[in-house]
Phi, psi and omega in degrees: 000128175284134152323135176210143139351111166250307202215186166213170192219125180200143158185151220283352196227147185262100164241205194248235256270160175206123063104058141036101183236168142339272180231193174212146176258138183250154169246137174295131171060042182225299168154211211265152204273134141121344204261138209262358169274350186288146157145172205290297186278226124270197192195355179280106190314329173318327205258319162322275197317335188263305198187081158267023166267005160308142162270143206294099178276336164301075176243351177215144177236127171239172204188128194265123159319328193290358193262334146289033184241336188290156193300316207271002147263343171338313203266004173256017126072061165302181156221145172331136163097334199326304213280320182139005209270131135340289198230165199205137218232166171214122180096029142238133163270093198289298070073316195252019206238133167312219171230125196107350170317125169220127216243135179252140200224141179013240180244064167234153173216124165258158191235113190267139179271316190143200209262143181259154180265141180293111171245169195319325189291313174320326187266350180236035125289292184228117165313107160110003195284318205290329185297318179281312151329328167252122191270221178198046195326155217281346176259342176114342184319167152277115172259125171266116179246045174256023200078176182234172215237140169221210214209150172221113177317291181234142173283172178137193231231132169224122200244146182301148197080327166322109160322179198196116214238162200249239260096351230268181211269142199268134204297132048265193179273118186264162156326156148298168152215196212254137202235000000 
């Protein structure tokens, strides 16, 4: 199976889930035109509240399809968008690509930043999603599978179908960690 587009997403009020589109336009170096996470700087309110002249590493959340296939998220029977993810992607394992990673989507290129972390919102959209959201690697690590986060390098239109062509960054590779 080729990497691909299963959905795209966006909305304008920082609410949890977001609103199912045709497409979506990305701006260099702001996130997605119309999306309340777009802009230079951040926009997660958690993160405005610490320091808002940091720069917006959030600027797209992408989210691998294969995580509603796992048994322990299976059973909350998300749909594309619930979580919040921007683009919502099938045949890459997102999860497992270095930090710096860059992905060509139509004409568009993102810079993958790292892991978005699975929080407290996750629960209180659905009792038990953040619990589920967390694995455990085979060293005891923490795996966060609520997806990762980029930058967006060339702007431009990402449509459900698009291929998705990979990049990675030259070596050595560093980890993702949680952004």
């Amino acid at each position: 199976m080729h990497a691909m587009v299963v959905s795209v997403a966006a909305s304008p009020g920082h609410g949890f889930s977001k609103a199912i589109c045709d497409v979506i336009l990305l701006v260099a170096g702001e996130g997605v035109a119309g999306d309340a996470h777009r802009g230079v700087t951040v926009r997660h309110r958690s993160r405005v509240a610490i320091d808002p002249h940091q720069p917006n590493l959030r600027q797209v959340h992408l989210l691998h399809a294969e995580v509603f296939d796992d048994p322990a998220v299976k059973e909350f029977g998300l749909k594309p968008g619930e979580i919040g993810e921007n683009i919502l992607t099938r045949g890459i394992m997102l999860l497992d690509l270095p930090r710096g990673t860059r992905l060509a989507i139509g004409d568009t290129v993102l810079e993958l930043t790292g892991l978005r972390n699975p929080c407290r919102q996750l629960d209180d959209h659905r009792r038990g999603l953040t619990k589920a959201m967390i694995g455990r690697a085979d060293d005891g690590g923490i795996i966060r599978k609520s997806g990762v986060m980029a930058i967006v390098v060339t702007g431009g239109s990402i449509r459900p179908g698009d291929a998705i062509a990979v990049t990675l960054p030259p070596l050595p590779h560093l980890p993702m960690e949680r952004v």
